[in-house]
Every structure is written in C-alpha cells, then in structure tokens.
Amino acid sequence: MNVSAEANLTSLDGLTERLQALHRRTQETPLFNPVFQLSHELSRGLESGELTLEGLSGLVDELVDRSLGSRAARLRRLLEPETHRARLTALASDPDGDFEAFREAWSHPRMHRLLEPETHRARLTALASDPDGDFEAFREAWSHPRMHAVFTAHPTFLLTPAQSDAVAQGALTGDTPAPDKDAAAPEITLRYEHERAMAAMANAQDARDTIVAAVLRTAQDRWPDRWQELDPLPFRFATWVGYDMDGRTDITWYTSIAFRLAEKAQRLGRYAALLERIDASHELLGTLRAAQEHTQDISDAFAGDLSDPAALTQAADRLTQEHDARLLSLAPLIERLEGDARDAEPEKAVALRTLTAAMRADGLGMGWIHFRVNAKQLHNAIRRELDDPEIDLSSRGAMAALRDLLDNAQPQRANFASLAVESSTAVRQFLAMTQILKHIDGDAPIRMLVAECEQPATVLAALYFARLFGIEDRIDVSPLFETESALEHGGRFLDSLLAEESYRTYARKRGRIAIQTGFSDAGRFVGQVPASLAIERLQGRMAEAMAANDLTDVAALVFDTHGEGMGRGAHPSSFADRLEWPLSPWARRRFARAGIRLEAEASFQGGDGYLFFAGPELALSTLTQIAALTPKLADADVPVDPFYRRTDLSLDFYRAIKEHQRDHLESRTYSRAITSFGLGLLSQTGSRKSRRQSDINAEREMSLRQIRAIPHNAILQQLGYPVNIIAGIGSASDGTYEDIAALLAESPRGRQIMRLARASDALASIKTVAAHGELFNSAYWASRTYRGAESHLARSCEALAEYLIGDDRTGVFRRLASRLRVDALKFHRLLDLMEQEATDADDRTERESVRRTIGALQALRLALLQHMFLKVVSVPAFSRANDISRTDVLEMVFSLRVDDALAQLRRAYPTEIARKSDFPVAEAGDYPQGEGDGYAAIRREYIEPIEQAYDLCLRISTAIANQFGAHG
C-alpha cells in the first residue's frame, strides 16, 4: 500500500487531516486507536522507503518551529493587548473597583491573558497615579514589595537561547521568527544556568527602575515638598543558583563564594553605568568602578580550583585584607546620592533617587541569595553538639537540650580555613554565609531554606549555628513544606515553633517569619488540586499561629515555589489566576484580617520562568501586571467564598481527589507505565542529572520516587495525560454531581480549580497513553507481516514478537488507560453541569487544533520508536562483553536508554580497526585482501539510524512540551 500517496504524511496538515479521519472510525469500534494507527501508517512508509529519516527531519524542524509559535502565542494570548487595553488601565487604576468584577474580567475564557506587553506603558501610568492625593497612603503602597521574585535553576532549560529569543519576540509582536538553526545548543552547566539567571535579573532590575521612576515622578508632581521622603520598593529579587547544595555534590563552598563575588562585580558595574548616564563626572563613579574591578579580580581567583591550601590561602587573603577599593556597604553612597538629589533639578533628582532605590533593594549583588540545605544535614550537624548523638530530635528532651544550646551559645570567629576543614555540609553553609556577610555584602540578609523540615527542632538547630557564628540577625531561616506529611502536620509544626520564646525573639529581631511551600513535589505526591488546597490551609494556619503568639507586629514571608507547568502550580488561564493559585485571596485575607503584613514570594524557575524576563519589555510587562493585580487580592471586605463555607462538600471533594491521586501513586500499574521509558523521552534540561545510574533490572523496576517532580510532570506530558491535575476530580464528584457542580460554579475558588482542569483536559488524550503500550504488544508485531505485507520485515517482526511475549507493558498501559477513562467519563459528566464555564466555539476549535497537532506529533514519534525497535532487533548477534549481552542492549533501547545502548553497540562493532598499512613490516604477505572497513556497514545500516531516529524523538518531545506551555 502506498501510504504517502493515499494520505499526505509529510506535512502537519496532512498528518492532522489523516488523524481526524481516523478518529471518525472510533464510532465504528470504540477500541480503535487512531494515534497508534497513524503511527503504524507512518512506520510502514518509513520502512518501505517512501518516507526517510532525512525527510522526517525537515518535518520535525517545521513542527518544532510551529510549537515555538504556539508557545509564544500562548504567552501573548495570556497578554492579548488589543482585547482590553482600556479595560486593564481603568481597572488597575480604580481603587474603588469591585473585586469580584475585577476577578471575573480576568478569569473569563476570552480574557486569559498574562502580560499585556502593548499596554504596560499605560498600565505603568495608571499604577503610579494617585487618585486620592494621600501622601502617606501612597508611600505605604509603594514602600513594600508587591512580590519577591526568586530566580531558581530548576531543570527547565528545554529551549536553546535562540529558541527562547524567538518565543520572546513572538510574545511581544505576534510574529514568531524561526530560530537560528546554526546556533549551537549550549551545554547546560551550572555556570550557564547562573548566566541565564543573571540576564533575567538584569532585565527585571531595569523594569523595576522604570516603575520606580514613574512612582517618583508622580510623587514629585503631587507633593513637591515631600516626594523625596519616598523609598519605593515595588519588587525584590533573589536567586539560589549556585547556592542550593541540597542533593548536589558539584557545588563547592568556594563555588558559591565565586558566584556571589561575580554578582557583586556585575551589580557594581550596572550601578556605575546608571550613574554615568545621570552624571558622567560624578566622583562616586571612580569608587564604583574601582570596587567593581577589585571584586572581579577576587571573583576570578575563587572561580578556580581551591583544593590546594596555598591557592585557597592566597584567594582568601585577597578577599579579607583591607584595600582602598574594598566596598562592603552601600549606605555611605546612598546617603551621598540622596543628598545630591535634594539639590538637583527635577529629572536628575528622580534619576538619582531611582538609583538609590535599586541600591536599597539589591545591595551589593544582583539580588538577595538563598542557601538551601536538607533537614537531615542539619540533624547530623546538631547531634555533634549534643551530649547524646543518638537523641530523637522530635522528643521533649531534644527540645530542652536545644534550648540550652541556644541560650548558652557564644559567637565564635570563623575564617576561610574554618570552611576548608569543615566536614559537615550544613555547617559549611553557615560558614559560607558568615564569610559573605563579613567580606562581600554586609547589608543584604541571606535566606536559609531547609528542605524536608518537619519538626521545630530543625529550625532551632539552624538558629543555633546562626547564633554560633554571629549572623542570627541577618539570616532568615525558612522551613520548606512540600511532602504530604509536612503539609498535613504543618499547622501543628508552626504552633509549636512559634510558641518557642527563643524563636519569637529571633523573629522580632528579623522583623519577619519565613516559610516556603513547594508545589512540584506536593503536586506529585497528592495531586496538584489537593496540594494547592493543603498549602492554602497551611498558610491560613500560619496567620492563626502568628496571631495566637502575639507576632502580628512582624511580617509573614511566604515563598511559594512553583514552576511554569500546570502540574507544578502555574495556573495557565490568566495572571490573576497565576497569582492566586499559590497564595489565594482566602489565605491573603487571613493575614490581612489579623493585621499581619504579608510578603508574597514566588519563583521563576529555570529557562521556562526566565521567559517572563526575556528582555526589558517582557520584564516590564510582567512586573506591571503583578503590581496592578496584587493590591486587589487581599480585600478583607470580600464575602466568604462558598468553597470555604460549604466544607461539608469541599472537604470531602478535596479528600476524595487526594485519595484517588494516592491510589495512582501507590499503584504498580501507574508506576510501571510512567517509568516504562525511564527518562528517555526527555532531553537534558538542567545541570543536575535527573537519572541515577542503575542496572537493567533496576531500570525495569524504577520507583516513581527515584524520579524528581519536574521529569515526573514532563513524562506525563509526553505520555499524553496530566494525571496529577485531572485525575480524581470526576471520581470525587460521583454521587453528588449536582451539588459539586453547583458549589464549583458558585465559588470563585471552585471556578479557578475547574479552569485549571479544563485547560489540562484540553491537551490530554487517553488514546495516546494507550498507544504507547501497543509498542510492546507481541501480537501487533506477530501480525504486522501476517498476510505477506512488509515481507522484508518478517524476521525482525518475528523476533520482536517473540521477545515481547513476556513483556508486561502493553497490559500496564491498557489498565492505566481504562482507569483514566472511567474517571474521565465522570469528569466530563461534571463539566456538562457547568455550561456557564464552557468556552466559546472559537476556543473549542483552537483547542481541537492543538489536540490534533499533539496527536500528530505523538504518532510521528511512535513511528520513530518502531523504527528503532526494528533496527535494534536486526543487529547481528554479538558476544557478551563487559557483562552486557544483546538482550541487555535490546532492553536499553526499549526503555530508551539509547545513549547506553549505542555505546555498547559501537564497542561491539568498531569502525576504527587496525589495518595492514599501519604495520610496514619487511616480510611480504597477501592475507587479508584489501584494507577492510571494520563494521562500517553495521554502523550505517543499524546504529546510525537508531541515533538519528532518537534525536528526532527528543526534538518531538520539545515540540510537545511547547504545546503544553512548559517543560514539566
């Protein structure tokens, strides 16, 4: 059969048209799988020679480029400037506007926008306006951050810099250019991640400067005698790139010192450039430039290998010794520049005060920094200080011992030799922070994030080491809540911790209580909807605990770490939803009603998160959007959402979804399906490896807990169904459909949950999940050549059929698909009762187009995987070497450990062989005839096609992730 003649399978339009035609056949037989059938037709074309890998490579390039356009359009639709330019400006500047009307305007399906790049100038003017003429209110509104933004190095660097630039341009202009095909994809190292983070932060700083200048000009016009009393701080920025040692062995303590010095040098250079534009002859330019050069020299010294004591001593002495260009605080410079501003003409005065606002916000770095350790590391360190190293740290005795330690702690001096000899990871972190505060930046405090922190003793241990090294007043210790246990018991944890007198004294000294919540792991373990609701409850409990312990006079800093994927806490529908999902209006109002100032902090994770700051215009769009929306989110006078009033329904709904998600997580069917391909469907997207070395048997039985949250979500995207978002909502409604539908429709939070579920469902395909299992169907391979078709593949298909007889993956995927289908039927029954939230015809058409595009991509990849299977099973048998057999290589390919398999095949079939001409001996000889070419034919016929096909598979994975809007 000439497949490509009957259906054009060499273009996206042809593939989607054929897929649509195949979908109609499901009316005849419900078990028919159009995705796998299309992959079969593509496979037949590829194996017959009608289609070639080279030809498909061009098609894949086109599909990747289109996916970049889709991703840019998604970001732009999250903006859609032409739809409501005037509406946004009016809403953002109207202090008396109705909150619910404001929310609805941003939540309507046709208003699903994020950044509004074309309107940020008007929005900026509206933001800085003062309709009431109250200086004190104006000052209060702009003296505290609308958000703390943290730039992390989560492994989401899926796009190359050229692709990221194309998406950013498309988001701004509506026209996404093709990225430069000749631009090499960089190696993703820690240094690369740090460079990308600093570039994003620089754009964020420029955008913040623009906002600050607008605020100052407004104040200057309205209150010419008082405007210089303002210290605007609309945003604060931070990063943990280079400082997060949790689970990493490739970051040394001097790596962190080197990064902090490099950031200091970069920021000093940026300060100098700003001042030079204001006054090219200002005498502080010399101070800033000299400090920049001095810092950069020391940074270069710390960037090398300091394992040699002599090298470390030299670098340490250069940093710690007095020097004319040494600068440890910006306070004297700020005082001088603000004095100059008081005597300057108006525009120059605004520029100078904008510069000092940036200095106050960032200090001697590109922003604040976050160190991170694991609770176990702290436990190991504190046990050395206690009389009983085996003591249970959750016991009352341990708490009493820790109180004594804290009360009697005497500050000790430390130096770089202390760091060099310290064996404890946790203590090294405290020593590194001490040296940074002492010798690099004495102004900016440092966050200490503690992962897996589930007991108050862990926080007291951190406070002990902070006090021991004399930095307690400049360190914010922040426990992380992300596991099911931590979220369930987090309220009691906070009650106990805040009841500790030593902690309350510390909190008042710092002026804040800091916590961190994690949406990625929480979403993986209990599902994204239950995770969000559990985190919301924890945030409310924090407000209660602070009020109960008379701590309403300090701020609550809540750091919500979420990614850009729906399964990791990023709501896709609008920027209002994006802001509300991790820190809901209900939670914000709990703090507002208790009189507690809330400092909201959110993460922009890796390459996906940095897209919001890919250039000054997008950065300004992002920040003005946040600044416009946040004041409306904590209105204490808004009526109680029915979702929180009708707990008889909402609590059962939450619990049922969580139980359904837990059943999946603990199910061997789900675990086997998700790990069937290992991590082989994913490209490397970060400097920290996601996969651990293991043998073949271990790979077959990989546990879900071996896969981190980001690759777990990414695999769900690649398999075609975001289980941790959608699954359970339908089943949780079973038996009470009308009641649940009525509650969700009436409740703003309920509608928000369903917008997330709808957006995810629009991209989901259970048929695609099932299609992956058919790759391992022995009956498919045995029947493929049954009637004489594709006779040239008969031996290969027979070998595959025989090998896969005992394979369990077809059954696993079928069982998973069946369970998902039953739940989906109930989910859509619920949706049918919520028509008022349904999208219009244009949106449905667009969603169907996206769904078909993803289906075509999936079918194309499945065909390439079939090609790889056929090639590897056809490789001639080779003898066992290095404990690796031919069967092992087959399993490597079937589980997509392709690089490992190719390495073994190249070792078995070398092309670099010894030749007679390499040995010019005197004796004549005839044997062997010719020089020989080793195993070049095997390389050409089998090994290289597998490599080429797998490369195409990974590029298709990029396109699929772009259609989902994020990696993982």
PDB file of N, CA and C in Angstrom, residues 339 342 653 792:
ATOM      1  N   GLY A 339      21.674  63.023  49.050  1.00  0.00           N
ATOM      2  CA  GLY A 339      21.995  64.422  49.302  1.00  0.00           C
ATOM      3  C   GLY A 339      22.102  65.196  47.998  1.00  0.00           C
ATOM      4  N   ARG A 342      18.641  66.036  46.519  1.00  0.00           N
ATOM      5  CA  ARG A 342      17.898  67.146  47.129  1.00  0.00           C
ATOM      6  C   ARG A 342      18.233  68.486  46.477  1.00  0.00           C
ATOM      7  N   PHE A 653     -14.683  16.634  48.851  1.00  0.00           N
ATOM      8  CA  PHE A 653     -14.197  16.743  47.480  1.00  0.00           C
ATOM      9  C   PHE A 653     -12.659  16.691  47.470  1.00  0.00           C
ATOM     10  N   HIS A 792       9.867  -7.952   3.901  1.00  0.00           N
ATOM     11  CA  HIS A 792      11.275  -7.697   4.231  1.00  0.00           C
ATOM     12  C   HIS A 792      11.478  -7.488   5.737  1.00  0.00           C
TER      13      HIS A 792
END
